[in-house]
Every structure is written in C-alpha cells, then in structure tokens.
C-alpha cells in the first residue's frame, strides 16, 4: 500500500522585461553560466562518479561562470513550436542552471528541496522581436515551501534568490 500526500504551495513568478535584444541577453547568459560549455556537459557524468569531495568541489569552482552557476540544460522551444505554427518565429529558450555547491546549503536542511534545484528560467523574445522577457520562479518561494518552519533552509534559499536575481540583472541590463 502507498500513501499520497498533496501539498498546495504558492510560488512567485517574476517577469523581467528588458529592451535588450534576445541575442544580447542570451550572449550575456552564456558568459555567466557556460564558461566551459559543452565541456562541462560532457564531463559532468564523469565528475558525478568521483569519490573525492575535493575533486567534485574543484570541478564546480572551476567550471562555474562568473555568476557562480553552471548550465545543466537548455531547450529551444521555438525549434519545435514552429512545426505547429506557434509563436510567430519568436525565440523561446528554457535554461536549467545551478551549482551543487550552492544546492548543498539547502539540501543539508531538507532533501525535499532537491525538487527545486537547479533553478530555471525562460528567455522569451517579445512579439516585435526587439526586446526580451526573462521569466522565472523565485527559488525561495518553492524551496521554503518544503519545510516552512526551517529558518536555516529559508536563509539558504534567500541567499540563492539573491545570487539568481543578481544574474538576472546582469543579463538584462540595457
């Protein structure tokens, strides 16, 4: 027999609108999170098999971009949406990014927070194709919902918010 628990949570969705063109926002994001991409992607499986904590930490210290994040995944929705005549050619990219060295500051307080790290964002080209929207869920609004009474978890999630919002400001500045 299995038990199912259903929790209703509230999250905070943030949309940052910038006059900066999509390509410029994407280029800035790549600088911030893809220092050695795709080498990072190809060697990630290898480092996850490492038994050395020091090697693991060194890997992410070296491969994290200036923002402290590493890109784990990127999906260009527009590439498949065009098959269905959706989006009028607007570019739309979902990016999953994070850093286990940051994630551990939360997961040590609550493993269930692992559902919400790494974080994600959506880059969306505006209809006029002259500017960009960056859409994301504020990490702490999800992470802190896992264990509402855990102040250390909230503190660590807030630190992630600050780091993530700093990244968003850097990639969206005019």
Tab-separated table of N, CA and C in Angstrom:
chain	number	residue	atom	x	y	z
A	1	UNK	N	0.845	-1.186	0.000
A	1	UNK	CA	0.000	0.000	0.000
A	1	UNK	C	0.886	1.244	0.000
A	2	UNK	N	0.436	2.275	-0.663
A	2	UNK	CA	1.192	3.523	-0.695
A	2	UNK	C	0.333	4.668	-0.204
A	3	UNK	N	1.000	5.669	0.323
A	3	UNK	CA	0.339	6.888	0.792
A	3	UNK	C	0.661	8.019	-0.167
A	4	UNK	N	-0.281	8.887	-0.375
A	4	UNK	CA	-0.059	10.062	-1.202
A	4	UNK	C	-0.374	11.301	-0.373
A	5	UNK	N	0.557	12.227	-0.375
A	5	UNK	CA	0.344	13.497	0.308
A	5	UNK	C	0.287	14.581	-0.758
A	6	UNK	N	-0.679	15.441	-0.663
A	6	UNK	CA	-0.813	16.543	-1.605
A	6	UNK	C	-0.654	17.849	-0.833
A	7	UNK	N	0.292	18.665	-1.277
A	7	UNK	CA	0.521	19.968	-0.664
A	7	UNK	C	0.239	21.043	-1.699
A	8	UNK	N	-0.476	22.051	-1.309
A	8	UNK	CA	-0.715	23.192	-2.186
A	8	UNK	C	0.277	24.271	-1.779
A	9	UNK	N	1.054	24.701	-2.769
A	9	UNK	CA	2.066	25.717	-2.484
A	9	UNK	C	1.828	26.938	-3.364
A	10	UNK	N	2.318	28.054	-2.903
A	10	UNK	CA	2.243	29.286	-3.673
A	10	UNK	C	3.653	29.657	-4.096
A	11	UNK	N	3.799	29.958	-5.357
A	11	UNK	CA	5.116	30.378	-5.841
A	11	UNK	C	5.023	31.803	-6.367
A	12	UNK	N	6.175	32.406	-6.525
A	12	UNK	CA	6.247	33.777	-7.035
A	12	UNK	C	6.900	33.726	-8.406
A	13	UNK	N	6.127	34.073	-9.426
A	13	UNK	CA	6.642	34.122	-10.797
A	13	UNK	C	7.053	35.556	-11.100
A	14	UNK	N	8.275	35.711	-11.602
A	14	UNK	CA	8.825	37.033	-11.889
A	14	UNK	C	9.068	37.136	-13.396
A	15	UNK	N	8.645	38.244	-13.978
A	15	UNK	CA	8.928	38.536	-15.383
A	15	UNK	C	9.697	39.842	-15.447
A	16	UNK	N	10.909	39.754	-15.969
A	16	UNK	CA	11.744	40.939	-16.141
A	16	UNK	C	11.724	41.281	-17.624
A	17	UNK	N	11.226	42.468	-17.937
A	17	UNK	CA	11.171	42.928	-19.325
A	17	UNK	C	12.332	43.883	-19.555
A	18	UNK	N	13.070	43.612	-20.619
A	18	UNK	CA	14.216	44.449	-20.927
A	18	UNK	C	14.184	44.841	-22.394
A	19	UNK	N	14.684	46.032	-22.688
A	19	UNK	CA	14.778	46.470	-24.085
A	19	UNK	C	15.974	45.828	-24.782
A	20	UNK	N	16.754	45.086	-24.033
A	20	UNK	CA	17.919	44.405	-24.608
A	20	UNK	C	17.447	43.281	-25.535
A	21	UNK	N	17.981	43.227	-26.756
A	21	UNK	CA	17.570	42.177	-27.702
A	21	UNK	C	17.893	40.771	-27.187
A	22	UNK	N	17.127	39.817	-27.663
A	22	UNK	CA	17.246	38.418	-27.261
A	22	UNK	C	18.683	37.908	-27.392
A	23	UNK	N	19.316	38.137	-28.535
A	23	UNK	CA	20.677	37.629	-28.751
A	23	UNK	C	21.650	38.166	-27.712
A	24	UNK	N	21.514	39.419	-27.351
A	24	UNK	CA	22.412	40.014	-26.359
A	24	UNK	C	22.172	39.407	-24.973
A	25	UNK	N	20.907	39.191	-24.626
A	25	UNK	CA	20.595	38.568	-23.330
A	25	UNK	C	21.150	37.147	-23.300
A	26	UNK	N	20.955	36.408	-24.380
A	26	UNK	CA	21.469	35.039	-24.454
A	26	UNK	C	22.997	35.022	-24.389
A	27	UNK	N	23.650	35.925	-25.104
A	27	UNK	CA	25.112	36.003	-25.057
A	27	UNK	C	25.600	36.281	-23.637
A	28	UNK	N	24.940	37.192	-22.952
A	28	UNK	CA	25.325	37.511	-21.575
A	28	UNK	C	25.119	36.311	-20.662
A	29	UNK	N	23.995	35.629	-20.852
A	29	UNK	CA	23.738	34.438	-20.048
A	29	UNK	C	24.825	33.391	-20.281
A	30	UNK	N	25.186	33.195	-21.523
A	30	UNK	CA	26.230	32.218	-21.840
A	30	UNK	C	27.556	32.559	-21.170
A	31	UNK	N	27.891	33.822	-21.132
A	31	UNK	CA	29.117	34.250	-20.449
A	31	UNK	C	29.011	33.942	-18.955
A	32	UNK	N	27.833	34.160	-18.396
A	32	UNK	CA	27.638	33.989	-16.950
A	32	UNK	C	27.601	32.537	-16.502
A	33	UNK	N	27.112	31.633	-17.346
A	33	UNK	CA	26.886	30.256	-16.875
A	33	UNK	C	27.555	29.173	-17.711
A	34	UNK	N	28.223	29.529	-18.776
A	34	UNK	CA	28.757	28.494	-19.661
A	34	UNK	C	30.246	28.648	-19.883
A	35	UNK	N	30.971	28.869	-18.859
A	35	UNK	CA	32.402	29.118	-19.020
A	35	UNK	C	33.052	28.063	-19.917
A	36	UNK	N	32.787	26.801	-19.691
A	36	UNK	CA	33.419	25.743	-20.474
A	36	UNK	C	32.400	24.854	-21.190
A	37	UNK	N	31.228	25.353	-21.470
A	37	UNK	CA	30.201	24.566	-22.153
A	37	UNK	C	30.618	24.335	-23.594
A	38	UNK	N	30.526	23.177	-24.210
A	38	UNK	CA	29.895	21.957	-23.714
A	38	UNK	C	30.831	21.018	-22.966
A	39	UNK	N	32.062	21.411	-22.725
A	39	UNK	CA	32.967	20.528	-21.974
A	39	UNK	C	32.372	20.200	-20.609
A	40	UNK	N	31.693	21.173	-20.006
A	40	UNK	CA	31.061	20.945	-18.716
A	40	UNK	C	30.038	19.825	-18.832
A	41	UNK	N	29.214	19.892	-19.859
A	41	UNK	CA	28.162	18.891	-20.046
A	41	UNK	C	28.754	17.499	-20.244
A	42	UNK	N	29.771	17.388	-21.067
A	42	UNK	CA	30.328	16.075	-21.378
A	42	UNK	C	31.077	15.462	-20.204
A	43	UNK	N	31.613	16.295	-19.317
A	43	UNK	CA	32.381	15.744	-18.202
A	43	UNK	C	31.570	15.656	-16.911
A	44	UNK	N	30.333	16.107	-16.933
A	44	UNK	CA	29.520	16.098	-15.719
A	44	UNK	C	29.290	14.681	-15.198
A	45	UNK	N	28.950	13.761	-16.081
A	45	UNK	CA	28.744	12.384	-15.639
A	45	UNK	C	29.992	11.830	-14.982
A	46	UNK	N	31.139	12.133	-15.558
A	46	UNK	CA	32.408	11.646	-15.007
A	46	UNK	C	32.631	12.165	-13.585
A	47	UNK	N	32.416	13.441	-13.372
A	47	UNK	CA	32.685	14.007	-12.049
A	47	UNK	C	31.663	13.517	-11.026
A	48	UNK	N	30.446	13.228	-11.462
A	48	UNK	CA	29.450	12.718	-10.524
A	48	UNK	C	29.808	11.331	-10.016
A	49	UNK	N	30.630	10.627	-10.757
A	49	UNK	CA	31.097	9.303	-10.328
A	49	UNK	C	32.333	9.403	-9.443
A	50	UNK	N	32.877	10.582	-9.296
A	50	UNK	CA	34.075	10.788	-8.488
A	50	UNK	C	33.777	10.476	-7.028
A	51	UNK	N	34.722	9.884	-6.380
A	51	UNK	CA	34.559	9.584	-4.955
A	51	UNK	C	35.205	10.647	-4.085
A	52	UNK	N	35.833	11.607	-4.702
A	52	UNK	CA	36.553	12.626	-3.956
A	52	UNK	C	35.720	13.899	-3.839
A	53	UNK	N	35.422	14.269	-2.625
A	53	UNK	CA	34.713	15.521	-2.362
A	53	UNK	C	35.512	16.704	-2.898
A	54	UNK	N	36.810	16.687	-2.701
A	54	UNK	CA	37.679	17.783	-3.158
A	54	UNK	C	37.635	17.921	-4.673
A	55	UNK	N	37.668	16.799	-5.407
A	55	UNK	CA	37.593	16.848	-6.872
A	55	UNK	C	36.260	17.417	-7.329
A	56	UNK	N	35.204	16.984	-6.671
A	56	UNK	CA	33.853	17.460	-7.005
A	56	UNK	C	33.757	18.966	-6.792
A	57	UNK	N	34.191	19.426	-5.642
A	57	UNK	CA	34.143	20.857	-5.344
A	57	UNK	C	35.009	21.652	-6.316
A	58	UNK	N	36.204	21.158	-6.601
A	58	UNK	CA	37.116	21.840	-7.517
A	58	UNK	C	36.485	21.948	-8.913
A	59	UNK	N	35.850	20.877	-9.359
A	59	UNK	CA	35.205	20.868	-10.669
A	59	UNK	C	34.217	22.030	-10.797
A	60	UNK	N	33.356	22.198	-9.791
A	60	UNK	CA	32.343	23.250	-9.885
A	60	UNK	C	32.917	24.632	-9.607
A	61	UNK	N	33.960	24.720	-8.847
A	61	UNK	CA	34.625	26.012	-8.659
A	61	UNK	C	35.262	26.472	-9.970
A	62	UNK	N	35.837	25.543	-10.712
A	62	UNK	CA	36.497	25.864	-11.978
A	62	UNK	C	35.490	26.119	-13.094
A	63	UNK	N	34.433	25.311	-13.158
A	63	UNK	CA	33.516	25.358	-14.293
A	63	UNK	C	32.343	26.318	-14.139
A	64	UNK	N	32.111	26.803	-12.945
A	64	UNK	CA	31.029	27.779	-12.782
A	64	UNK	C	31.430	29.081	-13.464
A	65	UNK	N	30.461	29.717	-14.078
A	65	UNK	CA	30.724	31.006	-14.708
A	65	UNK	C	30.864	32.098	-13.662
A	66	UNK	N	31.066	33.326	-14.096
A	66	UNK	CA	31.245	34.445	-13.169
A	66	UNK	C	30.095	34.609	-12.177
A	67	UNK	N	28.898	34.180	-12.563
A	67	UNK	CA	27.738	34.294	-11.681
A	67	UNK	C	27.724	33.210	-10.611
A	68	UNK	N	28.594	32.202	-10.768
A	68	UNK	CA	28.612	31.091	-9.820
A	68	UNK	C	27.718	29.939	-10.234
A	69	UNK	N	27.105	30.044	-11.421
A	69	UNK	CA	26.212	28.995	-11.900
A	69	UNK	C	26.829	28.239	-13.071
A	70	UNK	N	26.346	27.019	-13.257
A	70	UNK	CA	26.695	26.175	-14.392
A	70	UNK	C	25.391	25.837	-15.102
A	71	UNK	N	25.403	25.856	-16.414
A	71	UNK	CA	24.211	25.447	-17.156
A	71	UNK	C	24.180	23.925	-17.230
A	72	UNK	N	23.027	23.350	-16.859
A	72	UNK	CA	22.853	21.909	-16.941
A	72	UNK	C	22.046	21.496	-18.159
A	73	UNK	N	21.184	22.395	-18.644
A	73	UNK	CA	20.304	22.025	-19.743
A	73	UNK	C	19.765	23.291	-20.399
A	74	UNK	N	19.558	23.211	-21.693
A	74	UNK	CA	18.941	24.312	-22.428
A	74	UNK	C	18.063	23.716	-23.520
A	75	UNK	N	16.837	24.203	-23.612
A	75	UNK	CA	15.916	23.714	-24.629
A	75	UNK	C	15.307	24.894	-25.373
A	76	UNK	N	15.471	24.883	-26.687
A	76	UNK	CA	14.883	25.924	-27.520
A	76	UNK	C	13.493	25.475	-27.954
A	77	UNK	N	12.481	25.923	-27.233
A	77	UNK	CA	11.100	25.551	-27.557
A	77	UNK	C	10.715	25.982	-28.972
A	78	UNK	N	11.243	27.129	-29.395
A	78	UNK	CA	10.853	27.659	-30.702
A	78	UNK	C	11.187	26.694	-31.837
A	79	UNK	N	12.192	25.865	-31.645
A	79	UNK	CA	12.576	24.939	-32.722
A	79	UNK	C	11.488	23.921	-33.026
A	80	UNK	N	10.774	23.478	-32.011
A	80	UNK	CA	9.695	22.536	-32.274
A	80	UNK	C	8.343	23.235	-32.399
A	81	UNK	N	8.186	24.390	-31.764
A	81	UNK	CA	6.915	25.108	-31.862
A	81	UNK	C	6.612	25.549	-33.296
A	82	UNK	N	7.658	25.854	-34.062
A	82	UNK	CA	7.443	26.293	-35.447
A	82	UNK	C	6.769	25.202	-36.283
A	83	UNK	N	6.962	23.944	-35.907
A	83	UNK	CA	6.305	22.845	-36.620
A	83	UNK	C	4.782	22.921	-36.518
A	84	UNK	N	4.301	23.588	-35.464
A	84	UNK	CA	2.877	23.708	-35.212
A	84	UNK	C	2.372	25.131	-35.426
A	85	UNK	N	3.202	25.953	-36.071
A	85	UNK	CA	2.860	27.357	-36.319
A	85	UNK	C	2.501	28.101	-35.028
A	86	UNK	N	3.306	27.862	-34.001
A	86	UNK	CA	3.094	28.526	-32.712
A	86	UNK	C	4.258	29.478	-32.463
A	87	UNK	N	3.953	30.677	-32.034
A	87	UNK	CA	4.973	31.621	-31.609
A	87	UNK	C	5.417	32.637	-32.640
A	88	UNK	N	4.940	32.535	-33.873
A	88	UNK	CA	5.293	33.504	-34.914
A	88	UNK	C	6.796	33.728	-35.048
A	89	UNK	N	7.578	32.678	-34.876
A	89	UNK	CA	9.023	32.793	-35.043
A	89	UNK	C	9.760	33.381	-33.854
A	90	UNK	N	9.034	33.676	-32.777
A	90	UNK	CA	9.692	34.211	-31.577
A	90	UNK	C	10.558	33.136	-30.945
A	91	UNK	N	11.696	33.549	-30.451
A	91	UNK	CA	12.575	32.597	-29.786
A	91	UNK	C	12.174	32.445	-28.317
A	92	UNK	N	12.305	31.210	-27.844
A	92	UNK	CA	11.854	30.853	-26.506
A	92	UNK	C	12.758	29.721	-25.999
A	93	UNK	N	13.553	30.013	-24.988
A	93	UNK	CA	14.551	29.042	-24.508
A	93	UNK	C	14.402	28.844	-23.003
A	94	UNK	N	14.294	27.595	-22.605
A	94	UNK	CA	14.269	27.233	-21.186
A	94	UNK	C	15.677	26.792	-20.788
A	95	UNK	N	16.175	27.333	-19.678
A	95	UNK	CA	17.536	27.034	-19.229
A	95	UNK	C	17.481	26.571	-17.775
A	96	UNK	N	18.134	25.456	-17.519
A	96	UNK	CA	18.272	24.905	-16.177
A	96	UNK	C	19.705	25.162	-15.730
A	97	UNK	N	19.867	25.861	-14.608
A	97	UNK	CA	21.196	26.219	-14.159
A	97	UNK	C	21.298	26.157	-12.644
A	98	UNK	N	22.493	25.941	-12.177
A	98	UNK	CA	22.685	25.865	-10.738
A	98	UNK	C	24.130	25.591	-10.405
A	99	UNK	N	24.322	25.166	-9.171
A	99	UNK	CA	25.651	24.795	-8.708
A	99	UNK	C	25.442	23.920	-7.465
A	100	UNK	N	25.905	22.669	-7.515
A	100	UNK	CA	25.733	21.798	-6.352
A	100	UNK	C	26.335	22.370	-5.072
A	101	UNK	N	27.337	23.218	-5.201
A	101	UNK	CA	27.939	23.813	-4.011
A	101	UNK	C	26.990	24.817	-3.357
A	102	UNK	N	26.083	25.364	-4.148
A	102	UNK	CA	25.023	26.226	-3.607
A	102	UNK	C	23.855	25.352	-3.152
A	103	UNK	N	23.502	24.366	-3.952
A	103	UNK	CA	22.373	23.483	-3.626
A	103	UNK	C	22.569	22.786	-2.282
A	104	UNK	N	23.789	22.409	-1.983
A	104	UNK	CA	24.039	21.682	-0.731
A	104	UNK	C	23.693	22.517	0.498
A	105	UNK	N	23.734	23.849	0.361
A	105	UNK	CA	23.408	24.707	1.503
A	105	UNK	C	21.940	24.590	1.885
A	106	UNK	N	21.103	24.144	0.940
A	106	UNK	CA	19.688	23.933	1.213
A	106	UNK	C	19.379	22.475	1.500
A	107	UNK	N	19.972	21.598	0.703
A	107	UNK	CA	19.671	20.171	0.818
A	107	UNK	C	20.132	19.581	2.149
A	108	UNK	N	21.112	20.210	2.775
A	108	UNK	CA	21.540	19.709	4.079
A	108	UNK	C	20.454	19.936	5.136
A	109	UNK	N	19.535	20.858	4.860
A	109	UNK	CA	18.440	21.129	5.790
A	109	UNK	C	17.169	20.377	5.407
A	110	UNK	N	17.032	20.080	4.106
A	110	UNK	CA	15.810	19.412	3.643
A	110	UNK	C	16.046	18.817	2.254
A	111	UNK	N	16.148	17.500	2.186
A	111	UNK	CA	16.397	16.842	0.899
A	111	UNK	C	15.260	17.070	-0.098
A	112	UNK	N	14.049	17.262	0.385
A	112	UNK	CA	12.911	17.513	-0.498
A	112	UNK	C	13.061	18.790	-1.309
A	113	UNK	N	13.945	19.685	-0.889
A	113	UNK	CA	14.199	20.911	-1.646
A	113	UNK	C	14.891	20.599	-2.972
A	114	UNK	N	15.392	19.379	-3.112
A	114	UNK	CA	16.039	18.971	-4.356
A	114	UNK	C	15.107	19.000	-5.554
A	115	UNK	N	13.806	19.025	-5.310
A	115	UNK	CA	12.853	19.161	-6.412
A	115	UNK	C	12.989	20.517	-7.099
A	116	UNK	N	13.506	21.509	-6.399
A	116	UNK	CA	13.536	22.879	-6.909
A	116	UNK	C	14.927	23.412	-7.242
A	117	UNK	N	15.937	22.590	-7.095
A	117	UNK	CA	17.277	22.965	-7.544
A	117	UNK	C	17.787	21.870	-8.461
A	118	UNK	N	18.417	22.194	-9.578
A	118	UNK	CA	18.788	23.527	-10.020
A	118	UNK	C	17.566	24.376	-10.394
A	119	UNK	N	17.805	25.672	-10.523
A	119	UNK	CA	16.746	26.621	-10.865
A	119	UNK	C	16.605	26.711	-12.381
A	120	UNK	N	15.551	27.378	-12.818
A	120	UNK	CA	15.323	27.501	-14.257
A	120	UNK	C	14.816	28.896	-14.599
A	121	UNK	N	15.019	29.237	-15.851
A	121	UNK	CA	14.487	30.494	-16.355
A	121	UNK	C	14.069	30.287	-17.804
A	122	UNK	N	13.252	31.198	-18.280
A	122	UNK	CA	12.793	31.180	-19.664
A	122	UNK	C	13.171	32.508	-20.303
A	123	UNK	N	13.888	32.433	-21.420
A	123	UNK	CA	14.165	33.627	-22.222
A	123	UNK	C	13.121	33.660	-23.317
A	124	UNK	N	12.406	34.771	-23.424
A	124	UNK	CA	11.324	34.889	-24.390
A	124	UNK	C	11.474	36.172	-25.198
A	125	UNK	N	11.612	36.003	-26.483
A	125	UNK	CA	11.700	37.154	-27.383
A	125	UNK	C	10.318	37.792	-27.472
A	126	UNK	N	10.255	39.118	-27.409
A	126	UNK	CA	8.966	39.801	-27.487
A	126	UNK	C	8.402	39.712	-28.907
A	127	UNK	N	7.128	40.004	-29.030
A	127	UNK	CA	6.463	39.873	-30.335
A	127	UNK	C	7.082	40.758	-31.401
A	128	UNK	N	7.568	41.933	-31.013
A	128	UNK	CA	8.192	42.818	-32.002
A	128	UNK	C	9.635	42.411	-32.314
A	129	UNK	N	10.129	41.403	-31.592
A	129	UNK	CA	11.474	40.831	-31.768
A	129	UNK	C	12.592	41.848	-31.524
A	130	UNK	N	12.291	42.860	-30.717
A	130	UNK	CA	13.284	43.887	-30.407
A	130	UNK	C	13.761	43.831	-28.961
A	131	UNK	N	13.048	43.111	-28.124
A	131	UNK	CA	13.414	43.051	-26.713
A	131	UNK	C	13.125	41.652	-26.163
A	132	UNK	N	13.329	41.507	-24.862
A	132	UNK	CA	13.315	40.176	-24.261
A	132	UNK	C	12.614	40.205	-22.905
A	133	UNK	N	11.978	39.094	-22.596
A	133	UNK	CA	11.458	38.863	-21.253
A	133	UNK	C	12.230	37.689	-20.660
A	134	UNK	N	12.593	37.814	-19.398
A	134	UNK	CA	13.193	36.712	-18.657
A	134	UNK	C	12.197	36.354	-17.557
A	135	UNK	N	11.738	35.118	-17.601
A	135	UNK	CA	10.693	34.667	-16.682
A	135	UNK	C	11.271	33.563	-15.794
A	136	UNK	N	10.990	33.660	-14.499
A	136	UNK	CA	11.459	32.625	-13.574
A	136	UNK	C	10.566	32.585	-12.337
A	137	UNK	N	10.678	31.485	-11.618
A	137	UNK	CA	10.015	31.356	-10.328
A	137	UNK	C	11.069	31.684	-9.264
A	138	UNK	N	10.740	32.597	-8.371
A	138	UNK	CA	11.669	32.959	-7.305
A	138	UNK	C	11.994	31.696	-6.505
A	139	UNK	N	13.260	31.279	-6.502
A	139	UNK	CA	13.599	29.982	-5.899
A	139	UNK	C	13.073	29.778	-4.476
A	140	UNK	N	13.209	30.783	-3.631
A	140	UNK	CA	12.790	30.602	-2.231
A	140	UNK	C	11.299	30.360	-2.093
A	141	UNK	N	10.511	30.837	-3.041
A	141	UNK	CA	9.062	30.629	-2.938
A	141	UNK	C	8.701	29.155	-3.107
A	142	UNK	N	9.559	28.402	-3.763
A	142	UNK	CA	9.363	26.957	-3.876
A	142	UNK	C	10.116	26.222	-2.774
A	143	UNK	N	11.375	26.545	-2.600
A	143	UNK	CA	12.240	25.808	-1.676
A	143	UNK	C	11.740	25.913	-0.238
A	144	UNK	N	11.391	27.099	0.200
A	144	UNK	CA	10.954	27.288	1.586
A	144	UNK	C	9.590	26.657	1.846
A	145	UNK	N	8.849	26.330	0.782
A	145	UNK	CA	7.543	25.703	0.966
A	145	UNK	C	7.668	24.243	1.403
A	146	UNK	N	8.852	23.667	1.242
A	146	UNK	CA	9.061	22.258	1.569
A	146	UNK	C	9.012	22.034	3.079
A	147	UNK	N	9.612	22.920	3.817
A	147	UNK	CA	9.681	22.800	5.265
A	147	UNK	C	9.564	24.211	5.832
A	148	UNK	N	8.332	24.678	5.988
A	148	UNK	CA	8.083	26.085	6.302
A	148	UNK	C	8.680	26.562	7.613
A	149	UNK	N	8.901	25.673	8.549
A	149	UNK	CA	9.422	26.089	9.841
A	149	UNK	C	10.928	26.106	9.937
A	150	UNK	N	11.622	25.742	8.888
A	150	UNK	CA	13.076	25.616	8.949
A	150	UNK	C	13.727	26.944	8.555
A	151	UNK	N	14.166	27.687	9.547
A	151	UNK	CA	14.743	29.016	9.313
A	151	UNK	C	16.072	28.948	8.559
A	152	UNK	N	16.863	27.917	8.797
A	152	UNK	CA	18.138	27.777	8.088
A	152	UNK	C	17.899	27.503	6.602
A	153	UNK	N	16.878	26.727	6.307
A	153	UNK	CA	16.518	26.468	4.910
A	153	UNK	C	16.066	27.765	4.247
A	154	UNK	N	15.242	28.534	4.935
A	154	UNK	CA	14.786	29.820	4.391
A	154	UNK	C	15.964	30.760	4.126
A	155	UNK	N	16.906	30.795	5.043
A	155	UNK	CA	18.080	31.655	4.897
A	155	UNK	C	18.910	31.239	3.680
A	156	UNK	N	19.123	29.947	3.525
A	156	UNK	CA	19.890	29.449	2.377
A	156	UNK	C	19.141	29.706	1.069
A	157	UNK	N	17.813	29.541	1.072
A	157	UNK	CA	17.011	29.794	-0.131
A	157	UNK	C	17.034	31.276	-0.496
A	158	UNK	N	17.018	32.143	0.504
A	158	UNK	CA	17.094	33.580	0.255
A	158	UNK	C	18.455	33.944	-0.357
A	159	UNK	N	19.515	33.290	0.093
A	159	UNK	CA	20.843	33.537	-0.494
A	159	UNK	C	20.856	33.127	-1.959
A	160	UNK	N	20.166	32.029	-2.292
A	160	UNK	CA	20.053	31.624	-3.698
A	160	UNK	C	19.257	32.665	-4.482
A	161	UNK	N	18.152	33.159	-3.912
A	161	UNK	CA	17.393	34.231	-4.575
A	161	UNK	C	18.309	35.392	-4.937
A	162	UNK	N	19.095	35.834	-3.975
A	162	UNK	CA	19.969	36.988	-4.190
A	162	UNK	C	20.963	36.718	-5.318
A	163	UNK	N	21.553	35.554	-5.314
A	163	UNK	CA	22.533	35.173	-6.332
A	163	UNK	C	21.855	35.094	-7.710
A	164	UNK	N	20.683	34.492	-7.755
A	164	UNK	CA	19.942	34.333	-9.008
A	164	UNK	C	19.466	35.686	-9.540
A	165	UNK	N	18.943	36.528	-8.667
A	165	UNK	CA	18.479	37.847	-9.097
A	165	UNK	C	19.632	38.725	-9.576
A	166	UNK	N	20.790	38.571	-8.978
A	166	UNK	CA	21.974	39.288	-9.450
A	166	UNK	C	22.310	38.869	-10.880
A	167	UNK	N	22.249	37.566	-11.146
A	167	UNK	CA	22.468	37.057	-12.503
A	167	UNK	C	21.450	37.662	-13.474
A	168	UNK	N	20.187	37.680	-13.091
A	168	UNK	CA	19.126	38.218	-13.958
A	168	UNK	C	19.400	39.689	-14.271
A	169	UNK	N	19.798	40.450	-13.273
A	169	UNK	CA	20.120	41.867	-13.503
A	169	UNK	C	21.282	42.021	-14.479
A	170	UNK	N	22.289	41.175	-14.348
A	170	UNK	CA	23.466	41.268	-15.229
A	170	UNK	C	23.113	40.963	-16.688
A	171	UNK	N	22.206	40.022	-16.906
A	171	UNK	CA	21.896	39.656	-18.294
A	171	UNK	C	20.826	40.536	-18.924
A	172	UNK	N	20.088	41.287	-18.113
A	172	UNK	CA	19.002	42.114	-18.660
A	172	UNK	C	19.301	43.606	-18.671
A	173	UNK	N	20.446	44.014	-18.152
A	173	UNK	CA	20.729	45.459	-18.109
A	173	UNK	C	20.760	46.028	-19.534
A	174	UNK	N	20.230	47.243	-19.680
A	174	UNK	CA	20.213	47.858	-21.030
A	174	UNK	C	21.610	48.139	-21.558
